[in-house]
Amino acid sequence: MDIKQIGVIGAGQMGNGIAHVLAVAGYDVLLNDINQEALDRAVALVNKNLDRQVQREKLSAEDKAAAMARISTTKTLSDLGTCDLIIEAATERETVKEAIFQDLLPHLKPTTILTSNTSSISITRLASRTDRPEKFMGFHFMNPVPVMQLVELIRGIATDAETYQACLAVVEKIGKTAASAEDFPAFIVNRILMPMINEAVYTLYEGVGNVKSIDESMKLGANHPMGPLELADFIGLDTCLAIMNVLHDGLADTKYRPCPLLTKYVEAGWLGRKTGRGFYDYRGETPVPTR
């Protein structure tokens, strides 16, 4: 299948990054969001990030201008009906995603492939609520999208080979590497990463170490570029908790029980960098551990 126009639903942190890499690779991108301000911010951020690539001589000024010209925006979901492939990158809530697909279905071409950037929700279950489960799969980018090299491609139980190959071709064209994952809770990356973060929170909760010592131990002792608590703040503690709940509910194993301290931080609204406080306080010039 020849994919030329790609729709991206959601103009947040993930959506703008996805639009960025697709446009640079030569795809026409139609970015959708219910909020015009979010769309304007996303386009401005893509422009800024492309400028950075030009300054670093990773992209020519002509290529940057061409990429920006390939991105258009709309608040009207039905406008995405002309797209060959749609990547949903909305809020990580199943009810929200289902509602988006339901509203979209009447406007799609029969050949349109639907995908979700979900980090943990069942692809098989999402696909079953559409009219094309064989043309539905998981298309999970890592954050920040322009920098991270991996894309998880997740096949639902009904996903056909043609759909997988079409999505694989897109991943290769944007210069990233695909990891093929089966449809089990949290797939590969988050199945391994989130329990590590959760264990780091338990280590803090039980007083084994403080925030600084835990992060330094993993950075210097395991050569991780970021400590697990610093990484949790970067991802968002609400997202970490949501994925741990998916693992715990989906696999029914107590080893995935979310740490009560993680739950408490989320209840406090301390979600990490995006709210100014998490395991670190970001309101000053330099981040300060909160425990």
Tab-separated table of C-alpha atoms in Angstrom:
chain	number	residue	atom	x	y	z
A	1	MET	CA	0.000	0.000	0.000
A	2	ASP	CA	1.345	3.418	-0.989
A	3	ILE	CA	1.060	5.776	1.976
A	4	LYS	CA	1.304	9.480	1.116
A	5	GLN	CA	-0.917	11.401	3.545
A	6	ILE	CA	-0.844	10.622	7.266
A	7	GLY	CA	-3.256	11.962	9.867
A	8	VAL	CA	-2.037	12.549	13.424
A	9	ILE	CA	-4.685	12.902	16.140
A	10	GLY	CA	-3.528	14.891	19.166
A	11	ALA	CA	-1.150	17.865	19.010
A	12	GLY	CA	0.506	17.328	22.383
A	13	GLN	CA	4.041	16.256	23.230
A	14	MET	CA	3.871	13.061	21.171
A	15	GLY	CA	1.694	14.311	18.322
A	16	ASN	CA	3.889	17.273	17.413
A	17	GLY	CA	6.993	15.069	17.426
A	18	ILE	CA	5.302	12.484	15.192
A	19	ALA	CA	4.202	15.224	12.775
A	20	HIS	CA	7.788	16.552	12.747
A	21	VAL	CA	9.477	13.278	11.737
A	22	LEU	CA	6.790	12.362	9.192
A	23	ALA	CA	7.002	15.757	7.450
A	24	VAL	CA	10.819	15.635	7.282
A	25	ALA	CA	10.546	12.168	5.679
A	26	GLY	CA	8.307	13.557	2.911
A	27	TYR	CA	4.807	12.633	4.087
A	28	ASP	CA	1.911	15.094	3.914
A	29	VAL	CA	0.733	15.430	7.520
A	30	LEU	CA	-2.708	16.502	8.707
A	31	LEU	CA	-2.511	17.273	12.431
A	32	ASN	CA	-5.780	17.238	14.364
A	33	ASP	CA	-6.716	18.459	17.836
A	34	ILE	CA	-9.893	19.777	19.452
A	35	ASN	CA	-7.943	22.800	20.700
A	36	GLN	CA	-6.720	25.442	18.219
A	37	GLU	CA	-4.147	26.728	20.716
A	38	ALA	CA	-2.657	23.227	20.966
A	39	LEU	CA	-2.392	23.076	17.167
A	40	ASP	CA	-0.718	26.511	17.012
A	41	ARG	CA	1.730	25.548	19.785
A	42	ALA	CA	2.542	22.259	18.038
A	43	VAL	CA	3.332	23.937	14.697
A	44	ALA	CA	5.457	26.578	16.455
A	45	LEU	CA	7.352	23.858	18.328
A	46	VAL	CA	7.979	21.827	15.167
A	47	ASN	CA	9.273	25.005	13.506
A	48	LYS	CA	11.593	25.684	16.459
A	49	ASN	CA	12.903	22.104	16.548
A	50	LEU	CA	13.498	22.110	12.787
A	51	ASP	CA	15.422	25.399	13.164
A	52	ARG	CA	17.619	23.637	15.708
A	53	GLN	CA	18.297	20.848	13.201
A	54	VAL	CA	19.236	23.451	10.569
A	55	GLN	CA	21.634	25.144	13.018
A	56	ARG	CA	23.275	21.780	13.699
A	57	GLU	CA	23.534	21.177	9.942
A	58	LYS	CA	21.392	18.032	10.150
A	59	LEU	CA	18.874	19.617	7.778
A	60	SER	CA	19.098	22.259	5.063
A	61	ALA	CA	16.990	25.427	5.207
A	62	GLU	CA	15.229	24.269	2.009
A	63	ASP	CA	14.357	20.882	3.533
A	64	LYS	CA	13.056	22.624	6.661
A	65	ALA	CA	10.801	24.891	4.596
A	66	ALA	CA	9.527	21.899	2.605
A	67	ALA	CA	8.783	19.946	5.800
A	68	MET	CA	6.825	22.858	7.310
A	69	ALA	CA	4.839	23.187	4.072
A	70	ARG	CA	3.787	19.530	4.363
A	71	ILE	CA	2.103	20.071	7.762
A	72	SER	CA	-1.478	21.290	7.853
A	73	THR	CA	-3.852	21.401	10.823
A	74	THR	CA	-7.562	20.922	11.467
A	75	LYS	CA	-9.959	20.872	14.402
A	76	THR	CA	-12.414	18.789	12.352
A	77	LEU	CA	-11.835	15.067	12.819
A	78	SER	CA	-13.734	14.129	9.638
A	79	ASP	CA	-11.086	15.978	7.567
A	80	LEU	CA	-8.762	13.035	8.265
A	81	GLY	CA	-10.992	10.787	6.116
A	82	THR	CA	-8.735	11.328	3.088
A	83	CYS	CA	-5.621	10.010	4.876
A	84	ASP	CA	-3.968	6.695	3.980
A	85	LEU	CA	-2.763	6.116	7.551
A	86	ILE	CA	-3.943	7.623	10.833
A	87	ILE	CA	-1.849	7.684	14.013
A	88	GLU	CA	-3.906	8.420	17.130
A	89	ALA	CA	-1.789	10.118	19.807
A	90	ALA	CA	-4.493	11.430	22.145
A	91	THR	CA	-4.719	11.108	25.940
A	92	GLU	CA	-3.778	7.666	27.312
A	93	ARG	CA	-7.373	6.806	28.249
A	94	GLU	CA	-9.154	3.962	26.511
A	95	THR	CA	-12.582	5.641	26.537
A	96	VAL	CA	-11.128	8.743	24.829
A	97	LYS	CA	-9.410	6.683	22.150
A	98	GLU	CA	-12.522	4.594	21.493
A	99	ALA	CA	-14.668	7.722	21.112
A	100	ILE	CA	-12.189	9.209	18.612
A	101	PHE	CA	-12.193	6.067	16.460
A	102	GLN	CA	-15.992	5.847	16.560
A	103	ASP	CA	-16.322	9.464	15.365
A	104	LEU	CA	-13.722	8.863	12.660
A	105	LEU	CA	-15.018	5.587	11.168
A	106	PRO	CA	-17.867	6.963	8.990
A	107	HIS	CA	-15.445	9.279	7.142
A	108	LEU	CA	-12.624	6.832	6.310
A	109	LYS	CA	-11.645	5.284	2.995
A	110	PRO	CA	-11.957	1.462	3.035
A	111	THR	CA	-8.174	1.191	2.665
A	112	THR	CA	-7.217	3.557	5.523
A	113	ILE	CA	-5.012	2.010	8.192
A	114	LEU	CA	-5.786	2.971	11.801
A	115	THR	CA	-3.066	2.942	14.445
A	116	SER	CA	-2.663	4.033	18.048
A	117	ASN	CA	0.411	5.458	19.752
A	118	THR	CA	-0.770	3.919	23.035
A	119	SER	CA	2.004	2.867	25.392
A	120	SER	CA	0.016	0.104	27.111
A	121	ILE	CA	-3.658	-0.300	26.073
A	122	SER	CA	-4.704	-3.523	24.312
A	123	ILE	CA	-4.490	-3.123	20.537
A	124	THR	CA	-6.792	-6.114	20.013
A	125	ARG	CA	-9.471	-4.517	22.197
A	126	LEU	CA	-9.198	-1.091	20.507
A	127	ALA	CA	-9.285	-2.745	17.067
A	128	SER	CA	-12.383	-4.766	17.929
A	129	ARG	CA	-14.375	-1.554	18.429
A	130	THR	CA	-13.702	-0.489	14.815
A	131	ASP	CA	-14.920	-1.744	11.414
A	132	ARG	CA	-11.375	-2.779	10.370
A	133	PRO	CA	-9.559	-4.824	13.026
A	134	GLU	CA	-7.344	-6.327	10.311
A	135	LYS	CA	-6.192	-2.790	9.364
A	136	PHE	CA	-5.488	-1.685	12.934
A	137	MET	CA	-2.250	-1.859	14.929
A	138	GLY	CA	-0.116	-0.210	17.581
A	139	PHE	CA	2.390	2.413	16.380
A	140	HIS	CA	4.235	3.366	19.559
A	141	PHE	CA	6.822	6.148	19.296
A	142	MET	CA	9.233	6.958	22.128
A	143	ASN	CA	9.513	10.437	23.655
A	144	PRO	CA	11.026	12.770	22.439
A	145	VAL	CA	10.054	11.496	18.994
A	146	PRO	CA	12.644	13.357	16.844
A	147	VAL	CA	15.482	12.024	19.035
A	148	MET	CA	14.489	8.471	19.986
A	149	GLN	CA	15.288	5.802	17.413
A	150	LEU	CA	12.787	3.083	18.350
A	151	VAL	CA	9.189	2.532	17.253
A	152	GLU	CA	7.237	-0.415	18.660
A	153	LEU	CA	4.904	-1.992	16.100
A	154	ILE	CA	2.225	-3.998	17.889
A	155	ARG	CA	-0.018	-6.425	16.036
A	156	GLY	CA	-3.455	-7.141	17.431
A	157	ILE	CA	-4.825	-10.660	17.070
A	158	ALA	CA	-6.571	-9.655	13.797
A	159	THR	CA	-3.882	-7.404	12.232
A	160	ASP	CA	-3.038	-8.626	8.735
A	161	ALA	CA	0.440	-8.903	7.179
A	162	GLU	CA	-0.202	-6.137	4.627
A	163	THR	CA	-0.980	-3.622	7.398
A	164	TYR	CA	2.162	-4.583	9.313
A	165	GLN	CA	4.354	-4.253	6.211
A	166	ALA	CA	2.847	-0.857	5.332
A	167	CYS	CA	3.579	0.480	8.835
A	168	LEU	CA	7.064	-1.057	8.811
A	169	ALA	CA	7.793	0.791	5.550
A	170	VAL	CA	6.796	4.090	7.217
A	171	VAL	CA	9.124	3.422	10.169
A	172	GLU	CA	11.992	2.702	7.765
A	173	LYS	CA	11.277	5.801	5.654
A	174	ILE	CA	11.435	8.096	8.712
A	175	GLY	CA	14.833	6.573	9.550
A	176	LYS	CA	13.846	4.765	12.729
A	177	THR	CA	14.081	1.142	13.852
A	178	ALA	CA	11.002	-1.017	14.413
A	179	ALA	CA	10.658	-3.521	17.233
A	180	SER	CA	7.862	-5.994	16.591
A	181	ALA	CA	5.838	-6.651	19.755
A	182	GLU	CA	2.931	-8.937	20.535
A	183	ASP	CA	-0.206	-7.481	22.097
A	184	PHE	CA	0.401	-8.053	25.805
A	185	PRO	CA	0.112	-5.361	28.498
A	186	ALA	CA	2.649	-2.529	28.046
A	187	PHE	CA	4.347	-4.321	25.110
A	188	ILE	CA	8.197	-4.472	25.367
A	189	VAL	CA	9.726	-1.165	26.480
A	190	ASN	CA	7.231	-0.271	29.207
A	191	ARG	CA	6.873	-3.894	30.361
A	192	ILE	CA	10.562	-3.699	31.338
A	193	LEU	CA	11.002	0.029	32.076
A	194	MET	CA	7.969	0.764	34.275
A	195	PRO	CA	8.578	-2.000	36.851
A	196	MET	CA	12.149	-0.657	37.170
A	197	ILE	CA	10.803	2.860	37.845
A	198	ASN	CA	8.191	1.436	40.231
A	199	GLU	CA	10.931	-0.484	42.096
A	200	ALA	CA	12.957	2.735	42.375
A	201	VAL	CA	9.901	4.397	43.965
A	202	TYR	CA	9.601	1.441	46.389
A	203	THR	CA	13.298	1.905	47.222
A	204	LEU	CA	12.509	5.542	48.086
A	205	TYR	CA	9.274	4.598	49.922
A	206	GLU	CA	11.073	2.044	52.102
A	207	GLY	CA	13.901	4.454	52.939
A	208	VAL	CA	16.647	2.411	51.269
A	209	GLY	CA	17.900	5.617	49.627
A	210	ASN	CA	16.819	9.178	48.966
A	211	VAL	CA	15.977	10.620	45.531
A	212	LYS	CA	19.544	11.773	44.864
A	213	SER	CA	21.247	8.549	45.922
A	214	ILE	CA	18.827	6.336	43.957
A	215	ASP	CA	19.260	8.323	40.745
A	216	GLU	CA	23.037	8.635	41.121
A	217	SER	CA	23.312	4.897	41.815
A	218	MET	CA	21.623	4.016	38.530
A	219	LYS	CA	23.402	6.692	36.498
A	220	LEU	CA	26.881	5.858	37.767
A	221	GLY	CA	26.372	2.208	38.712
A	222	ALA	CA	24.390	1.049	35.672
A	223	ASN	CA	25.450	3.762	33.197
A	224	HIS	CA	21.865	4.975	32.659
A	225	PRO	CA	21.707	8.473	31.105
A	226	MET	CA	18.927	9.451	33.552
A	227	GLY	CA	18.105	8.134	36.990
A	228	PRO	CA	14.760	6.256	37.277
A	229	LEU	CA	13.072	8.948	39.396
A	230	GLU	CA	14.304	11.727	37.103
A	231	LEU	CA	13.013	9.681	34.164
A	232	ALA	CA	9.640	9.165	35.882
A	233	ASP	CA	9.313	12.957	36.242
A	234	PHE	CA	10.171	13.366	32.553
A	235	ILE	CA	7.562	10.784	31.463
A	236	GLY	CA	4.897	12.013	33.918
A	237	LEU	CA	4.023	10.218	37.150
A	238	ASP	CA	0.378	9.896	36.074
A	239	THR	CA	1.504	8.043	32.945
A	240	CYS	CA	3.809	5.793	34.997
A	241	LEU	CA	0.960	4.973	37.386
A	242	ALA	CA	-1.488	4.315	34.536
A	243	ILE	CA	0.922	1.854	32.890
A	244	MET	CA	1.620	0.073	36.196
A	245	ASN	CA	-2.151	-0.297	36.680
A	246	VAL	CA	-2.477	-1.768	33.177
A	247	LEU	CA	0.299	-4.272	33.990
A	248	HIS	CA	-1.194	-5.123	37.377
A	249	ASP	CA	-4.730	-5.545	36.027
A	250	GLY	CA	-3.741	-7.253	32.788
A	251	LEU	CA	-1.241	-9.756	34.155
A	252	ALA	CA	-2.736	-10.262	37.650
A	253	ASP	CA	0.711	-10.525	39.221
A	254	THR	CA	1.527	-8.777	42.526
A	255	LYS	CA	5.013	-7.890	41.298
A	256	TYR	CA	3.353	-5.143	39.213
A	257	ARG	CA	1.539	-3.535	42.169
A	258	PRO	CA	2.051	0.250	41.926
A	259	CYS	CA	4.015	1.686	44.825
A	260	PRO	CA	1.720	3.581	47.253
A	261	LEU	CA	4.144	6.527	47.155
A	262	LEU	CA	3.719	6.819	43.372
A	263	THR	CA	-0.055	6.875	43.886
A	264	LYS	CA	0.323	9.534	46.591
A	265	TYR	CA	2.385	11.838	44.351
A	266	VAL	CA	-0.230	11.545	41.592
A	267	GLU	CA	-3.021	12.285	44.111
A	268	ALA	CA	-1.106	15.410	45.149
A	269	GLY	CA	-0.928	16.542	41.518
A	270	TRP	CA	2.863	16.272	41.600
A	271	LEU	CA	3.176	14.698	38.172
A	272	GLY	CA	6.768	15.662	37.363
A	273	ARG	CA	8.191	18.242	35.000
A	274	LYS	CA	4.843	19.144	33.426
A	275	THR	CA	3.406	20.351	36.762
A	276	GLY	CA	6.649	21.747	38.207
A	277	ARG	CA	6.924	19.118	40.954
A	278	GLY	CA	7.397	15.370	41.171
A	279	PHE	CA	10.318	13.522	42.707
A	280	TYR	CA	12.127	16.793	42.017
A	281	ASP	CA	10.914	20.378	42.428
A	282	TYR	CA	11.460	22.232	39.135
A	283	ARG	CA	10.221	25.654	40.214
A	284	GLY	CA	13.679	27.082	40.876
A	285	GLU	CA	16.754	27.413	38.669
A	286	THR	CA	17.880	23.836	39.319
A	287	PRO	CA	15.758	20.766	40.193
A	288	VAL	CA	15.701	19.965	43.936
A	289	PRO	CA	14.785	16.487	45.296
A	290	THR	CA	11.452	16.487	47.139
A	291	ARG	CA	12.493	13.604	49.448
